[in-house]
Coordinates of N, CA and C in Angstrom, one line a residue:
M18 N -41.0 -8.4 104.6 CA -39.6 -8.7 105.5 C -39.4 -7.2 106.2
L19 N -39.1 -7.2 107.2 CA -38.9 -6.0 107.8 C -37.6 -5.3 107.2
P20 N -37.5 -3.9 107.0 CA -36.2 -3.2 106.4 C -35.0 -3.7 107.2
E21 N -35.3 -3.4 108.6 CA -33.8 -3.9 109.5 C -33.2 -5.1 109.3
V22 N -34.3 -6.3 109.3 CA -33.7 -7.7 108.8 C -33.1 -7.4 107.2
T23 N -33.7 -7.0 106.8 CA -33.3 -7.2 105.1 C -31.8 -6.6 105.3
E24 N -31.5 -5.5 105.7 CA -30.3 -4.9 105.5 C -29.3 -5.4 106.4
R25 N -29.4 -6.0 107.7 CA -28.9 -7.0 108.5 C -28.5 -8.2 107.7
A26 N -29.4 -9.0 107.0 CA -29.0 -9.9 106.3 C -27.9 -9.6 105.0
T27 N -28.4 -8.3 104.6 CA -27.2 -7.9 103.0 C -26.0 -7.4 103.8
A28 N -25.9 -7.1 104.8 CA -24.7 -6.8 105.2 C -23.7 -7.6 105.9
S29 N -24.6 -8.8 106.3 CA -23.7 -9.8 106.8 C -22.9 -11.1 105.5
A30 N -23.8 -10.5 104.3 CA -23.2 -11.3 103.4 C -22.3 -10.6 102.9
L31 N -21.7 -9.2 102.9 CA -20.7 -8.4 102.3 C -19.2 -8.8 102.9
P32 N -18.1 -8.7 101.9 CA -17.3 -9.3 102.5 C -16.4 -8.6 103.7
T33 N -16.7 -7.4 103.7 CA -16.5 -6.3 104.6 C -17.1 -5.4 105.5
R34 N -16.8 -4.9 106.8 CA -17.5 -4.3 107.4 C -17.8 -2.8 106.7
L35 N -16.9 -2.5 105.9 CA -17.0 -0.8 105.4 C -17.8 -0.9 104.5
R36 N -18.5 0.1 104.4 CA -19.3 0.3 103.0 C -18.7 1.5 101.9
P37 N -19.4 1.6 101.0 CA -18.9 2.5 100.0 C -18.7 3.9 100.5
A38 N -19.8 4.4 101.4 CA -19.4 5.6 101.9 C -18.2 5.9 102.7
D39 N -17.5 4.6 103.3 CA -16.6 4.6 104.2 C -15.0 4.9 103.4
L40 N -15.6 3.8 102.0 CA -14.5 4.0 101.3 C -14.1 5.3 100.8
L41 N -15.5 6.1 100.4 CA -15.3 7.5 99.9 C -14.5 8.3 100.5
R42 N -15.0 8.0 102.1 CA -14.5 9.1 103.1 C -12.8 8.8 103.3
L43 N -12.5 7.6 102.9 CA -10.9 6.9 103.2 C -10.3 7.8 101.9
T44 N -10.9 7.7 100.9 CA -10.3 8.3 99.4 C -10.3 9.5 99.8
D45 N -11.2 10.4 100.6 CA -10.9 11.7 100.4 C -10.1 12.1 101.3
E46 N -9.9 11.6 102.4 CA -9.2 11.8 103.5 C -7.7 11.4 103.0
G47 N -7.3 10.3 102.1 CA -6.2 10.1 101.6 C -5.5 11.2 100.8
A48 N -6.8 11.8 100.0 CA -6.2 12.4 98.9 C -5.7 14.1 99.6
E49 N -6.5 14.5 100.6 CA -6.3 15.3 101.4 C -4.9 15.2 102.0
D50 N -4.7 14.2 102.4 CA -3.3 13.8 103.2 C -2.0 14.0 101.9
V51 N -2.2 13.6 100.9 CA -1.3 13.8 99.5 C -1.2 15.0 99.5
L52 N -2.4 15.8 99.2 CA -2.1 17.2 99.0 C -1.5 18.0 100.1
A53 N -1.4 17.5 101.4 CA -0.8 18.0 102.6 C 0.6 17.8 102.5
G54 N 1.4 16.8 101.9 CA 2.6 16.6 102.1 C 3.0 15.3 102.9
R55 N 1.7 14.9 103.5 CA 2.0 13.9 104.2 C 2.6 12.5 104.0
Y56 N 2.4 12.1 102.4 CA 3.1 10.9 101.9 C 4.2 11.4 100.5
D57 N 4.6 12.6 101.1 CA 5.8 12.9 100.3 C 6.8 11.8 100.3
H58 N 7.3 11.4 101.1 CA 8.3 10.6 101.2 C 7.9 9.1 100.4
L59 N 6.9 8.9 99.9 CA 6.4 7.5 99.1 C 6.3 8.1 97.4
L60 N 6.1 9.5 97.1 CA 6.3 9.8 95.7 C 7.6 9.4 95.1
P61 N 7.4 9.5 93.4 CA 8.6 9.2 93.0 C 9.9 10.0 93.3
E62 N 11.0 9.3 93.4 CA 12.3 9.7 93.5 C 12.4 11.3 92.7
G63 N 13.4 12.6 93.0 CA 13.3 13.6 92.6 C 11.8 14.2 92.2
G64 N 11.2 13.6 92.6 CA 9.7 14.7 92.4 C 9.3 14.3 90.8
L65 N 10.0 13.3 90.1 CA 9.8 13.0 88.6 C 8.7 11.8 88.3
W66 N 7.8 12.5 87.8 CA 6.4 11.3 87.5 C 6.5 10.6 86.3
P67 N 6.7 9.2 86.7 CA 6.6 8.6 85.3 C 5.8 8.9 84.1
T68 N 6.2 8.9 83.0 CA 5.8 9.6 81.6 C 5.4 8.0 81.0
E69 N 5.7 7.0 81.0 CA 5.4 5.9 80.3 C 4.8 4.7 80.9
K70 N 4.5 4.8 81.7 CA 3.7 3.8 82.9 C 3.0 4.2 83.8
R71 N 1.8 3.5 84.3 CA 1.5 4.0 85.4 C 2.3 3.6 86.6
W72 N 1.9 4.4 87.6 CA 2.8 4.3 88.8 C 1.7 4.2 90.2
A73 N 2.1 3.5 91.0 CA 1.4 3.5 92.6 C 2.0 3.2 93.5
A74 N 1.3 3.9 94.8 CA 2.5 3.7 96.1 C 1.1 3.5 96.8
R75 N 1.2 2.3 97.5 CA 0.6 1.8 98.5 C 0.3 2.7 99.8
L76 N -0.6 3.5 100.4 CA -0.3 4.8 101.2 C -1.1 4.1 103.0
I77 N -2.3 3.3 103.1 CA -2.6 2.4 103.9 C -2.8 0.9 103.8
A78 N -2.0 0.1 104.4 CA -2.6 -1.5 104.6 C -2.8 -2.0 105.6
D79 N -3.7 -2.6 105.7 CA -4.2 -3.6 106.9 C -5.0 -4.5 106.5
D80 N -5.6 -5.3 107.6 CA -6.5 -6.5 107.1 C -7.8 -6.1 106.5
E81 N -8.3 -4.7 106.7 CA -9.8 -4.1 106.0 C -9.2 -3.7 105.3
V82 N -8.2 -2.8 104.8 CA -8.5 -1.8 103.5 C -6.9 -2.0 103.1
D83 N -6.7 -1.8 101.8 CA -5.8 -1.1 101.3 C -5.9 0.3 100.4
L84 N -5.1 1.3 100.7 CA -5.3 2.8 100.1 C -4.3 3.2 99.3
W85 N -4.3 3.2 98.1 CA -3.5 3.5 96.8 C -3.5 5.2 96.5
L86 N -2.2 5.4 96.3 CA -1.8 6.8 95.2 C -1.7 6.3 93.8
I87 N -2.4 6.5 92.6 CA -2.0 6.1 91.6 C -1.7 7.0 90.7
S88 N -0.7 7.2 89.9 CA -0.3 8.4 89.0 C -0.9 7.4 87.6
W89 N -1.5 8.4 86.6 CA -2.0 7.9 85.4 C -1.1 8.3 84.0
V90 N -0.8 7.9 83.0 CA -0.4 8.1 81.7 C -1.4 8.3 80.9
A91 N -1.0 8.7 79.7 CA -2.0 9.0 78.6 C -1.9 7.5 78.0
D92 N -3.0 6.9 77.4 CA -3.2 5.7 76.5 C -2.7 4.6 77.2
K93 N -2.9 4.5 78.5 CA -2.8 3.4 79.1 C -4.0 2.8 79.9
H94 N -4.5 2.0 79.2 CA -5.9 1.2 80.1 C -5.6 0.4 80.9
T95 N -6.6 0.2 82.1 CA -6.5 -0.6 82.8 C -7.0 -2.3 82.5
E96 N -7.5 -2.1 81.1 CA -8.4 -3.2 80.9 C -9.7 -3.4 81.6
L97 N -10.7 -3.8 80.9 CA -11.9 -4.4 81.2 C -11.7 -5.3 82.6
H98 N -12.1 -4.8 83.8 CA -11.9 -5.9 84.8 C -12.7 -5.5 86.0
D99 N -12.8 -6.5 87.2 CA -13.7 -6.4 88.1 C -12.4 -6.6 89.6
H100 N -12.9 -6.3 90.6 CA -12.2 -6.5 91.7 C -12.6 -7.3 92.7
A101 N -12.6 -8.7 91.9 CA -12.9 -10.2 92.7 C -13.9 -9.7 93.9
G102 N -13.3 -10.3 95.0 CA -14.2 -9.8 95.9 C -14.1 -8.5 97.1
S103 N -13.9 -7.6 96.4 CA -13.6 -6.5 97.2 C -14.1 -5.5 96.3
L104 N -14.5 -4.3 97.9 CA -15.4 -3.2 97.4 C -14.3 -2.2 96.9
G105 N -14.9 -1.0 96.0 CA -13.8 -0.1 95.8 C -14.2 1.0 95.6
A106 N -13.2 2.0 95.5 CA -13.5 3.7 95.9 C -12.5 4.4 95.3
L107 N -12.8 5.9 94.8 CA -11.8 6.3 94.0 C -12.2 7.9 94.5
T108 N -11.0 8.6 94.7 CA -11.2 10.6 94.6 C -10.1 10.7 93.3
V109 N -10.4 11.4 92.6 CA -9.2 12.4 91.4 C -8.8 13.4 92.2
L110 N -7.8 13.3 92.2 CA -7.0 14.6 92.7 C -6.4 15.5 91.8
S111 N -6.0 15.1 90.9 CA -5.5 15.9 89.6 C -5.9 15.6 88.4
G112 N -6.1 16.2 87.1 CA -6.3 15.8 85.8 C -7.8 15.3 85.8
A113 N -8.0 14.0 85.1 CA -9.1 13.5 84.9 C -8.9 12.2 84.5
L114 N -9.9 11.3 84.5 CA -10.1 9.7 84.4 C -11.5 9.8 83.5
S115 N -11.3 9.1 82.6 CA -12.2 8.2 82.2 C -12.6 6.8 82.3
E116 N -13.9 6.3 82.6 CA -14.1 5.0 83.4 C -15.1 4.5 82.4
Y117 N -15.0 3.2 81.5 CA -15.7 2.6 80.9 C -16.7 1.3 81.5
R118 N -17.8 1.6 82.1 CA -18.4 0.7 83.2 C -19.0 -0.2 82.1
W119 N -19.2 -1.4 82.5 CA -20.5 -1.9 81.7 C -21.5 -2.4 82.4
N120 N -22.7 -2.2 82.0 CA -23.8 -2.0 82.5 C -24.9 -3.1 82.3
G121 N -24.5 -4.3 81.9 CA -25.0 -5.3 81.6 C -25.7 -5.5 79.9
R122 N -25.4 -4.5 79.8 CA -25.7 -4.4 78.1 C -24.7 -4.0 77.0
D123 N -24.0 -2.5 77.6 CA -22.8 -1.9 76.8 C -22.2 -1.6 78.0
L124 N -21.0 -0.7 77.4 CA -20.2 0.3 78.0 C -20.7 1.7 77.9
R125 N -20.6 1.9 79.4 CA -20.8 3.3 79.4 C -19.8 4.3 80.0
R126 N -19.4 5.5 79.3 CA -18.5 6.3 79.9 C -18.9 7.2 80.5
R127 N -18.2 7.7 81.4 CA -18.1 9.0 82.3 C -16.8 9.7 82.6
T128 N -16.5 10.8 82.8 CA -15.3 11.4 83.1 C -15.1 11.9 84.5
L129 N -14.2 11.5 85.3 CA -14.4 12.2 86.5 C -12.9 13.0 86.6
T130 N -13.2 14.5 87.4 CA -12.4 15.1 87.3 C -11.8 15.6 88.6
A131 N -11.0 16.3 88.8 CA -10.3 16.6 90.3 C -11.5 17.0 91.4
G132 N -11.2 16.4 92.2 CA -12.7 16.5 93.1 C -13.7 15.4 93.2
D133 N -13.8 14.7 92.1 CA -14.8 13.5 92.1 C -14.5 12.6 92.1
Q134 N -15.6 11.9 92.9 CA -15.3 10.7 93.7 C -16.3 9.2 92.7
A135 N -15.9 8.2 93.1 CA -16.6 6.8 92.7 C -16.7 5.8 93.6
S136 N -17.5 4.7 93.4 CA -17.5 3.8 94.4 C -17.5 2.5 93.7
F137 N -17.6 1.4 93.6 CA -17.5 0.6 93.2 C -18.0 -0.8 93.9
P138 N -19.1 -1.4 93.8 CA -19.7 -2.2 94.5 C -19.1 -3.6 93.8
L139 N -19.6 -4.8 94.7 CA -19.2 -6.3 94.2 C -19.6 -6.3 92.3
G140 N -19.0 -6.8 91.7 CA -19.5 -7.3 90.4 C -19.3 -6.1 89.7
W141 N -18.8 -4.9 90.0 CA -18.5 -4.0 89.2 C -17.6 -4.4 88.2
V142 N -17.7 -4.3 86.8 CA -16.8 -4.0 85.7 C -16.4 -2.8 85.1
H143 N -15.3 -2.5 85.2 CA -15.0 -1.6 84.0 C -13.2 -1.3 83.7
D144 N -13.3 -0.3 83.0 CA -11.8 -0.1 82.5 C -11.9 1.6 82.9
V145 N -10.6 1.9 83.2 CA -10.2 3.2 83.5 C -8.8 3.8 82.7
V146 N -9.0 4.8 82.5 CA -8.1 5.4 81.8 C -7.8 7.1 81.9
R147 N -6.6 7.5 81.9 CA -6.4 9.0 81.9 C -7.2 9.4 80.6
A148 N -7.9 10.3 81.4 CA -9.2 11.2 80.2 C -7.8 12.2 79.3
P149 N -8.3 12.3 78.0 CA -7.9 13.5 77.4 C -8.0 14.7 77.8
D150 N -6.9 15.4 77.8 CA -7.1 16.9 78.3 C -8.5 17.7 77.6
V151 N -8.3 17.6 76.4 CA -9.4 18.3 75.9 C -10.9 17.3 76.5
E152 N -11.2 16.5 76.2 CA -12.1 15.4 77.1 C -12.5 16.2 78.1
A153 N -11.6 16.4 79.4 CA -11.7 17.1 80.6 C -12.1 18.5 80.6
G154 N -12.0 19.0 79.2 CA -12.0 20.7 79.3 C -11.2 21.5 80.0
I155 N -10.2 21.0 80.0 CA -8.8 21.5 80.6 C -7.9 21.8 79.7
S156 N -7.3 22.9 79.7 CA -6.2 23.3 78.6 C -5.0 23.2 79.6
G157 N -4.3 22.5 78.3 CA -2.7 22.3 79.1 C -2.5 21.0 79.5
P158 N -1.4 20.5 79.7 CA -1.1 19.2 80.2 C -1.6 19.0 81.7
L159 N -2.1 17.8 81.5 CA -2.8 17.0 83.2 C -1.9 16.6 84.1
D160 N -0.5 17.0 83.9 CA 0.7 15.9 84.4 C 0.9 16.5 86.1
P161 N 0.7 15.6 86.7 CA 0.5 14.2 86.8 C -1.1 14.0 87.3
T162 N -1.6 13.2 86.8 CA -3.1 13.0 86.8 C -2.5 11.7 87.7
L163 N -3.7 12.0 89.0 CA -3.7 11.3 90.2 C -4.8 11.0 90.7
S164 N -5.1 9.9 91.5 CA -6.3 9.4 92.1 C -5.8 8.7 93.3
V165 N -6.7 8.6 94.3 CA -6.5 7.7 95.5 C -7.6 6.6 95.4
H166 N -7.3 5.6 95.6 CA -8.1 4.0 95.6 C -8.3 3.7 97.0
A167 N -9.2 2.8 97.3 CA -9.8 2.3 98.2 C -10.1 1.0 97.7
Y168 N -9.5 -0.3 98.6 CA -10.1 -1.4 98.2 C -10.2 -2.2 99.8
S169 N -11.6 -2.7 99.7 CA -12.0 -3.5 101.2 C -12.8 -4.7 100.8
P170 N -12.1 -6.0 101.2 CA -11.1 -6.3 101.8 C -9.9 -6.1 100.9
P171 N -8.8 -6.0 101.2 CA -7.5 -5.5 100.1 C -7.6 -6.6 99.5
L172 N -7.4 -6.3 98.0 CA -7.1 -7.1 96.9 C -6.6 -8.4 96.9
T173 N -6.9 -9.0 96.2 CA -6.2 -10.6 96.0 C -6.5 -11.0 95.0
A174 N -7.2 -10.5 94.5 CA -7.8 -11.1 92.7 C -8.3 -10.2 92.1
M175 N -8.2 -10.4 90.8 CA -8.9 -9.2 89.5 C -9.5 -10.5 88.4
S176 N -10.2 -10.4 87.8 CA -10.8 -10.8 86.7 C -10.9 -9.9 85.4
Y177 N -10.7 -10.4 84.0 CA -10.3 -9.5 83.1 C -11.7 -9.7 82.0
Y178 N -12.1 -8.9 81.1 CA -13.1 -9.6 80.6 C -12.9 -8.7 79.1
E179 N -13.7 -9.3 78.2 CA -14.0 -8.7 76.7 C -15.5 -9.1 76.5
V180 N -15.7 -7.9 75.5 CA -17.2 -7.7 75.2 C -17.2 -8.6 73.8
T181 N -18.3 -9.3 73.8 CA -18.4 -10.5 72.5 C -19.3 -9.7 71.5
G182 N -19.1 -10.2 70.3 CA -19.9 -9.7 69.1 C -21.1 -9.9 69.7
H183 N -21.7 -10.7 70.6 CA -23.5 -10.9 70.9 C -23.6 -10.1 72.1
G184 N -23.0 -9.0 72.5 CA -23.2 -7.9 73.1 C -22.8 -8.5 75.0
T185 N -22.2 -9.6 75.3 CA -22.1 -9.7 76.7 C -20.6 -9.9 76.8
L186 N -20.6 -10.2 78.1 CA -19.0 -10.1 78.7 C -18.7 -11.5 78.6
R187 N -17.3 -11.9 78.3 CA -16.6 -12.9 78.6 C -15.2 -13.0 79.2
R188 N -15.2 -13.5 80.4 CA -14.1 -13.7 81.2 C -12.9 -14.0 80.4
T189 N -12.0 -13.7 80.3 CA -10.6 -14.3 79.4 C -9.4 -14.4 80.6
R190 N -9.5 -13.8 81.7 CA -8.8 -14.6 82.5 C -8.5 -13.8 83.8
S191 N -8.5 -14.7 84.8 CA -8.4 -14.3 86.3 C -7.0 -14.4 86.9
V192 N -6.9 -13.1 87.7 CA -5.1 -13.3 88.2 C -5.5 -12.9 90.0
L193 N -4.2 -13.7 90.6 CA -4.0 -13.4 92.1 C -3.0 -11.8 91.9
T194 N -3.6 -10.9 92.8 CA -2.7 -9.9 92.8 C -3.1 -8.9 93.9
D195 N -2.2 -8.1 94.5 CA -2.2 -7.2 95.3 C -1.9 -6.1 94.8
Q196 N -2.1 -5.7 93.5 CA -2.0 -4.4 92.9 C -3.2 -3.4 92.4
P197 N -3.3 -2.5 92.4 CA -4.4 -1.9 92.2 C -5.1 -1.6 90.8
E198 N -6.0 -1.6 90.0 CA -6.6 -1.2 88.9 C -5.9 -2.0 87.9
G199 N -5.6 -3.3 87.9 CA -4.9 -3.7 87.2 C -3.3 -4.2 86.9
E200 N -2.7 -4.5 86.5 CA -1.0 -4.6 86.4 C -0.6 -3.3 86.0
L201 N 0.0 -2.7 86.7 CA 0.8 -1.4 86.4 C 1.7 -1.3 85.2
E202 N 1.3 -0.9 84.2 CA 2.3 -0.8 83.2 C 3.6 -0.6 82.8

């Protein structure tokens, strides 16, 4: 089959016209806007970032994409999850995140530090947590640890998983949600 026919067929099967590269560009631009102060009116009251639970603010919302700013706190995992029918991407603004991704056989870990980006195709199952300061190779506290996330189409559901003793994934529950990266704890 001709490559352009295959690409067209694949593109028409996706739930959005936006591609991972588009979402990465949006998270990068969103990160620049946050750092430039364009979203200061959405930040926590008095500039005090939560220390006990994750915090998020929706930066952009339309029929095609949601863009979120998320602050991360130590020891609060998102749980192993997918984004249902949405593609995703993120840019780390400050601090570092550890991502544990299911590769079909086991969980693989990667650490993303300030300036790093990642995209998530359909079917991507992962858990995200603030990386310990030592793991990120940074001395001193990384407060706040911030990232900008994009989802297209906007999130409507997520499924959560556990790794079985047989080395497979088992879905434990699915939820309707419009919140990013799992329930904000």
